[in-house]
Amino acid sequence: MQLPLRMPGLGHVNCYALEDEKGFTIVDPGMPGPQAWKLLMERFQLAGFGLRNVHTVVVTHSHIDHFGASGRVRVKSGAKVVTSSTFRTWWDPTDVGEQELEADEPDPRAPWRHETPWGGKHPRPPARVRLKFRLLRPVMKRWFATPSPSVRLADAQTIRLGKREWVSVHTPGHTPDHLCLFDPEGGVLLSGDHVLPTITPHISGIDAGPDPLSDFFRSLDKVSDLDGVTRVLPAHGHPFDDLTGRVKDIHRHHEERLARLTEAAERLGEAPVAELSKHLFRQRSWGPMADSETYAHLEHLRFAGKATRREEEGHMLYSVK
């Protein structure tokens, strides 16, 4: 069930429904908000079931276009919410509450107020979205509830959904808490954002561990090594069959980026992340998101012993060896 999105580079998120004798499991129910909720209910109706029939919600990872409606489904239908054991959001009830913050401490639910590790601007929503967020905050509880997972799957743990035995596959990289589910008997992989058919997921340099690109490479190899995958159901784009080939393409894409970044650093000498980012991305993509992924690639080179960095006036400067 394709749910429309208004996000850069993304036209939709795929919500999957798995039927069994008790009703339905849904996977990644999309964004919060009244319009997104209306569309979700319409998709349910077109598929021949209602909210009352949903007993489980699977959330592949902690990006709002995947978990946004999960909490409301939980509240309205009593459904269980299934995530990886490492799942966490800025809105998680275990986070520090706003009333407990010190006067000079940034709100964890507004991460764009934090400084980035490399000294640049934090990726953040457009000004109109931030304004809307502030204005609607008093009524947000009506449309947004935290996922509050009731089932947290460890890696390689099994769970029965849709008359199938699924194996939990932890795949950190795009996010530290990313979860894929594999049905060995049917050869089906629910891949979330980890492996997509035509685009590559953002590898963030923020809150994703010291070397998220290495994590991503290992996770790609992990799913490629799964025996018998014949059908991949991604969170964006159309289902596809050649998992191994797509994994090789994504590997190649990032290796080419690392080579391009190394060449740029050799020409520029010591340079900040924002400058190196301009040699990695087209002008239309310049900005905090591109800087974040550039930083992740630079840190990968540094951990591999191929680059060095130093800090000057709050900014990280990189050079290649």
Coordinates of C-alpha atoms in Angstrom, one line a residue:
M1 CA 0.0 0.0 0.0
Q2 CA 1.8 3.1 -1.2
L3 CA 1.4 6.1 1.2
P4 CA 2.3 9.5 -0.4
L5 CA 5.1 11.5 1.1
R6 CA 6.3 15.1 0.9
M7 CA 10.0 14.5 1.5
P8 CA 13.0 15.4 -0.7
G9 CA 13.6 12.5 -3.1
L10 CA 10.8 10.3 -1.8
G11 CA 7.3 10.1 -3.3
H12 CA 5.9 7.4 -1.1
V13 CA 6.6 4.8 1.6
N14 CA 5.4 1.3 1.1
C15 CA 3.1 -0.1 3.9
Y16 CA 2.8 -3.9 3.7
A17 CA -0.1 -6.0 5.1
L18 CA 0.4 -9.6 6.1
E19 CA -2.8 -11.6 6.7
D20 CA -3.3 -14.5 9.1
E21 CA -6.2 -16.1 11.0
K22 CA -6.2 -13.3 13.6
G23 CA -6.3 -10.4 11.2
F24 CA -3.4 -8.3 9.8
T25 CA 0.2 -7.2 10.6
I26 CA 1.1 -3.9 8.9
V27 CA 4.7 -2.9 8.2
D28 CA 5.8 0.8 8.3
P29 CA 2.4 2.7 8.5
G30 CA 3.8 6.0 7.4
M31 CA 3.7 9.6 8.7
P32 CA 1.7 11.1 11.6
G33 CA -1.0 13.7 11.1
P34 CA -4.7 13.8 9.9
Q35 CA -4.1 13.7 6.2
A36 CA -1.6 10.8 6.4
W37 CA -4.1 9.0 8.7
K38 CA -6.9 9.4 6.3
L39 CA -4.8 8.0 3.4
L40 CA -3.8 5.0 5.6
M41 CA -7.4 4.2 6.4
E42 CA -8.3 4.5 2.7
R43 CA -5.6 2.0 1.8
F44 CA -6.9 -0.4 4.5
Q45 CA -10.3 -0.2 3.0
L46 CA -9.1 -0.8 -0.6
A47 CA -7.2 -3.8 0.7
G48 CA -10.3 -5.2 2.3
F49 CA -9.8 -4.7 6.0
G50 CA -10.2 -2.1 8.7
L51 CA -8.3 -0.7 11.6
R52 CA -10.0 -3.1 14.0
N53 CA -8.4 -6.1 12.1
V54 CA -4.8 -4.9 12.7
H55 CA -3.2 -6.8 15.6
T56 CA 0.5 -6.0 15.0
V57 CA 2.6 -3.1 13.6
V58 CA 6.2 -3.7 12.5
V59 CA 8.4 -0.6 12.4
T60 CA 11.7 -1.2 10.4
H61 CA 13.5 1.8 11.9
S62 CA 13.3 5.2 13.7
H63 CA 12.5 7.5 10.8
I64 CA 9.2 9.3 11.1
D65 CA 8.0 8.2 7.6
H66 CA 8.1 4.7 8.9
F67 CA 7.0 4.9 12.6
G68 CA 4.9 8.1 12.5
A69 CA 1.5 6.5 12.5
S70 CA 2.4 3.3 14.5
G71 CA 1.6 4.8 17.9
R72 CA -1.9 5.9 16.8
V73 CA -2.6 2.5 15.3
R74 CA -1.5 1.0 18.7
V75 CA -3.8 3.3 20.6
K76 CA -6.8 2.9 18.3
S77 CA -6.6 -0.9 17.7
G78 CA -4.7 -2.3 20.6
A79 CA -2.0 -3.6 18.2
K80 CA 1.4 -4.7 19.4
V81 CA 4.4 -2.7 18.0
V82 CA 7.4 -4.8 16.9
T83 CA 10.8 -3.2 16.4
S84 CA 14.5 -4.2 16.7
S85 CA 15.8 -4.4 20.2
T86 CA 17.8 -1.2 19.6
F87 CA 14.9 0.9 18.4
R88 CA 14.8 4.4 19.8
T89 CA 13.3 7.8 18.8
W90 CA 13.6 11.4 20.1
W91 CA 10.0 11.0 21.3
D92 CA 10.6 7.8 23.2
P93 CA 9.0 8.0 26.7
T94 CA 12.3 7.0 28.2
D95 CA 13.9 10.1 26.9
V96 CA 14.3 13.2 29.2
G97 CA 11.0 15.0 29.5
E98 CA 10.8 18.6 28.5
Q99 CA 10.0 19.7 32.0
E100 CA 13.3 18.1 33.3
L101 CA 15.5 20.0 30.9
E102 CA 17.9 22.6 32.2
A103 CA 17.4 26.1 30.9
D104 CA 20.4 26.0 28.5
E105 CA 19.9 22.3 27.5
P106 CA 18.5 21.7 24.0
D107 CA 15.2 19.8 23.6
P108 CA 16.0 16.3 22.4
R109 CA 12.8 16.4 20.3
A110 CA 14.4 19.4 18.4
P111 CA 17.8 17.9 17.4
W112 CA 18.4 20.6 14.8
R113 CA 19.4 22.9 17.7
H114 CA 22.4 20.7 18.5
E115 CA 25.8 21.4 17.0
T116 CA 27.1 18.9 14.4
P117 CA 30.3 16.9 15.1
W118 CA 32.0 18.6 12.2
G119 CA 30.9 22.2 13.1
G120 CA 28.3 22.8 10.5
K121 CA 24.6 23.4 10.6
H122 CA 22.5 20.5 11.7
P123 CA 20.1 19.1 9.2
R124 CA 16.7 20.3 10.1
P125 CA 13.1 20.7 8.7
P126 CA 12.3 23.8 6.6
A127 CA 11.3 26.9 8.6
R128 CA 7.6 26.4 7.7
V129 CA 7.6 22.9 9.1
R130 CA 9.3 24.0 12.3
L131 CA 6.7 26.8 12.7
K132 CA 3.9 24.3 12.1
F133 CA 5.5 21.9 14.7
R134 CA 5.5 24.7 17.3
L135 CA 1.9 25.9 16.6
L136 CA 0.5 22.4 16.6
R137 CA 2.4 21.0 19.6
P138 CA -0.6 21.5 22.0
V139 CA -2.8 19.3 19.8
M140 CA -0.2 16.9 18.6
K141 CA -1.3 14.2 21.1
R142 CA -4.5 13.8 19.1
W143 CA -2.6 12.7 16.0
F144 CA 0.8 11.4 17.3
A145 CA 1.5 8.8 19.9
T146 CA 5.0 7.3 20.5
P147 CA 5.5 3.8 19.1
S148 CA 6.2 2.3 22.6
P149 CA 7.3 -1.1 21.3
S150 CA 5.8 -4.1 23.0
V151 CA 8.0 -6.6 21.2
R152 CA 11.7 -5.8 20.6
L153 CA 13.4 -8.4 18.4
A154 CA 17.0 -9.5 19.0
D155 CA 19.1 -10.3 16.0
A156 CA 18.2 -13.8 14.5
Q157 CA 15.1 -14.0 16.7
T158 CA 12.0 -15.5 15.0
I159 CA 8.5 -14.2 15.0
R160 CA 5.3 -15.6 13.4
L161 CA 3.4 -13.0 11.3
G162 CA 1.1 -13.5 8.3
K163 CA 1.3 -17.4 8.6
R164 CA 5.1 -17.2 8.1
E165 CA 8.1 -17.6 10.4
W166 CA 10.2 -14.5 10.0
V167 CA 13.8 -14.1 11.1
S168 CA 14.9 -10.8 12.6
V169 CA 18.0 -9.4 10.8
H170 CA 19.6 -6.4 12.4
T171 CA 21.1 -4.1 9.7
P172 CA 22.6 -0.9 11.2
G173 CA 23.9 1.7 8.8
H174 CA 21.1 3.8 7.6
T175 CA 20.1 4.0 11.3
P176 CA 21.6 2.1 14.2
D177 CA 18.3 0.4 14.9
H178 CA 17.3 -0.8 11.4
L179 CA 15.5 -4.1 11.1
C180 CA 14.9 -6.4 8.2
L181 CA 12.7 -9.5 8.3
F182 CA 13.4 -12.6 6.4
D183 CA 11.0 -15.5 5.5
P184 CA 13.4 -18.4 4.7
E185 CA 10.6 -20.7 3.5
G186 CA 9.1 -18.2 1.1
G187 CA 12.3 -16.5 0.2
V188 CA 10.9 -13.0 1.0
L189 CA 12.9 -10.2 2.6
L190 CA 11.2 -7.1 4.1
S191 CA 14.2 -4.8 3.5
G192 CA 12.9 -1.4 4.9
D193 CA 15.3 1.3 3.8
H194 CA 18.4 -0.9 4.0
V195 CA 18.3 -2.2 0.4
L196 CA 16.2 -0.1 -2.1
P197 CA 15.8 -0.8 -5.8
T198 CA 16.9 2.5 -7.4
I199 CA 18.2 4.8 -4.7
T200 CA 20.6 4.4 -1.8
P201 CA 19.6 5.3 1.8
H202 CA 21.2 8.3 3.5
I203 CA 24.2 7.3 5.7
S204 CA 24.2 9.9 8.4
G205 CA 27.2 11.3 10.3
I206 CA 24.9 12.2 13.2
D207 CA 23.8 9.8 16.0
A208 CA 24.7 6.8 13.9
G209 CA 27.8 5.5 15.6
P210 CA 31.5 6.3 15.0
D211 CA 31.7 4.6 11.5
P212 CA 28.2 4.1 10.1
L213 CA 29.4 3.4 6.6
S214 CA 31.4 0.3 7.9
D215 CA 28.2 -0.8 9.7
F216 CA 26.2 -0.3 6.5
F217 CA 28.7 -2.4 4.4
R218 CA 28.6 -5.2 6.9
S219 CA 24.8 -5.1 7.0
L220 CA 24.7 -5.2 3.2
D221 CA 26.9 -8.3 3.2
K222 CA 24.8 -9.8 5.9
V223 CA 21.6 -9.7 3.8
S224 CA 23.4 -10.7 0.7
D225 CA 24.6 -13.9 2.5
L226 CA 21.0 -14.9 3.4
D227 CA 20.2 -18.2 1.6
G228 CA 17.3 -18.3 -0.8
V229 CA 16.1 -14.7 -1.1
T230 CA 13.9 -14.6 -4.2
R231 CA 11.8 -11.5 -3.5
V232 CA 12.7 -8.2 -1.8
L233 CA 9.9 -5.9 -0.5
P234 CA 11.5 -2.4 0.0
A235 CA 10.1 0.6 1.9
H236 CA 10.4 2.8 -1.2
G237 CA 10.2 1.8 -4.8
H238 CA 8.9 -1.4 -6.3
P239 CA 9.6 -5.0 -5.2
F240 CA 12.6 -6.6 -6.9
D241 CA 14.3 -10.0 -7.2
D242 CA 18.1 -9.7 -7.5
L243 CA 19.2 -8.9 -4.0
T244 CA 22.8 -9.9 -4.5
G245 CA 23.2 -7.7 -7.6
R246 CA 21.6 -4.7 -5.9
V247 CA 23.9 -5.1 -2.9
K248 CA 26.9 -5.1 -5.3
D249 CA 25.6 -1.9 -7.0
I250 CA 25.2 -0.1 -3.6
H251 CA 28.7 -1.2 -2.5
R252 CA 30.1 0.1 -5.8
H253 CA 28.3 3.4 -5.4
H254 CA 29.8 4.1 -2.0
E255 CA 33.3 2.9 -3.1
E256 CA 33.1 5.4 -6.0
R257 CA 32.1 8.1 -3.6
L258 CA 35.1 7.3 -1.3
A259 CA 37.4 7.5 -4.4
R260 CA 35.9 10.8 -5.5
L261 CA 36.3 12.2 -2.0
T262 CA 39.9 11.1 -1.8
E263 CA 40.7 12.7 -5.1
A264 CA 39.0 16.0 -4.0
A265 CA 40.9 16.0 -0.7
E266 CA 44.2 15.4 -2.5
R267 CA 43.5 18.4 -4.7
L268 CA 42.3 20.7 -2.0
G269 CA 44.7 19.8 0.8
E270 CA 43.3 20.3 4.3
A271 CA 39.6 21.2 4.0
P272 CA 36.4 21.4 6.0
V273 CA 33.5 19.0 5.5
A274 CA 31.2 21.6 3.8
E275 CA 33.9 22.2 1.1
L276 CA 34.6 18.6 0.5
S277 CA 30.8 17.9 0.3
K278 CA 30.6 20.1 -2.7
H279 CA 32.9 17.7 -4.6
L280 CA 30.8 14.7 -3.6
F281 CA 27.2 16.1 -4.3
R282 CA 25.6 18.1 -7.1
Q283 CA 24.8 21.7 -6.2
R284 CA 21.1 21.1 -5.9
S285 CA 21.9 18.7 -2.9
W286 CA 24.4 21.0 -1.1
G287 CA 23.5 21.6 2.5
P288 CA 23.4 19.9 5.9
M289 CA 22.2 16.5 4.7
A290 CA 25.0 16.3 2.1
D291 CA 27.5 17.4 4.7
S292 CA 26.3 14.7 7.1
E293 CA 26.9 11.9 4.6
T294 CA 30.2 13.5 3.6
Y295 CA 31.3 13.4 7.2
A296 CA 30.3 9.8 7.5
H297 CA 32.5 8.9 4.5
L298 CA 35.4 11.0 5.8
E299 CA 35.2 9.2 9.1
H300 CA 35.2 5.9 7.3
L301 CA 38.4 6.9 5.6
R302 CA 39.9 8.1 8.9
F303 CA 39.1 4.8 10.7
A304 CA 40.7 3.0 7.7
G305 CA 43.9 5.0 8.2
K306 CA 43.5 6.9 4.9
A307 CA 42.7 10.3 6.3
T308 CA 43.5 12.6 9.2
R309 CA 41.5 15.3 10.9
R310 CA 42.1 18.2 13.3
E311 CA 39.8 20.8 14.9
E312 CA 40.2 24.5 14.3
E313 CA 37.7 27.0 15.8
G314 CA 35.0 24.4 16.2
H315 CA 35.3 23.0 12.7
M316 CA 36.8 19.6 11.6
L317 CA 39.5 19.9 8.9
Y318 CA 40.4 16.7 6.9
S319 CA 43.3 15.7 4.8
V320 CA 44.1 12.4 3.1
K321 CA 47.3 10.5 3.7

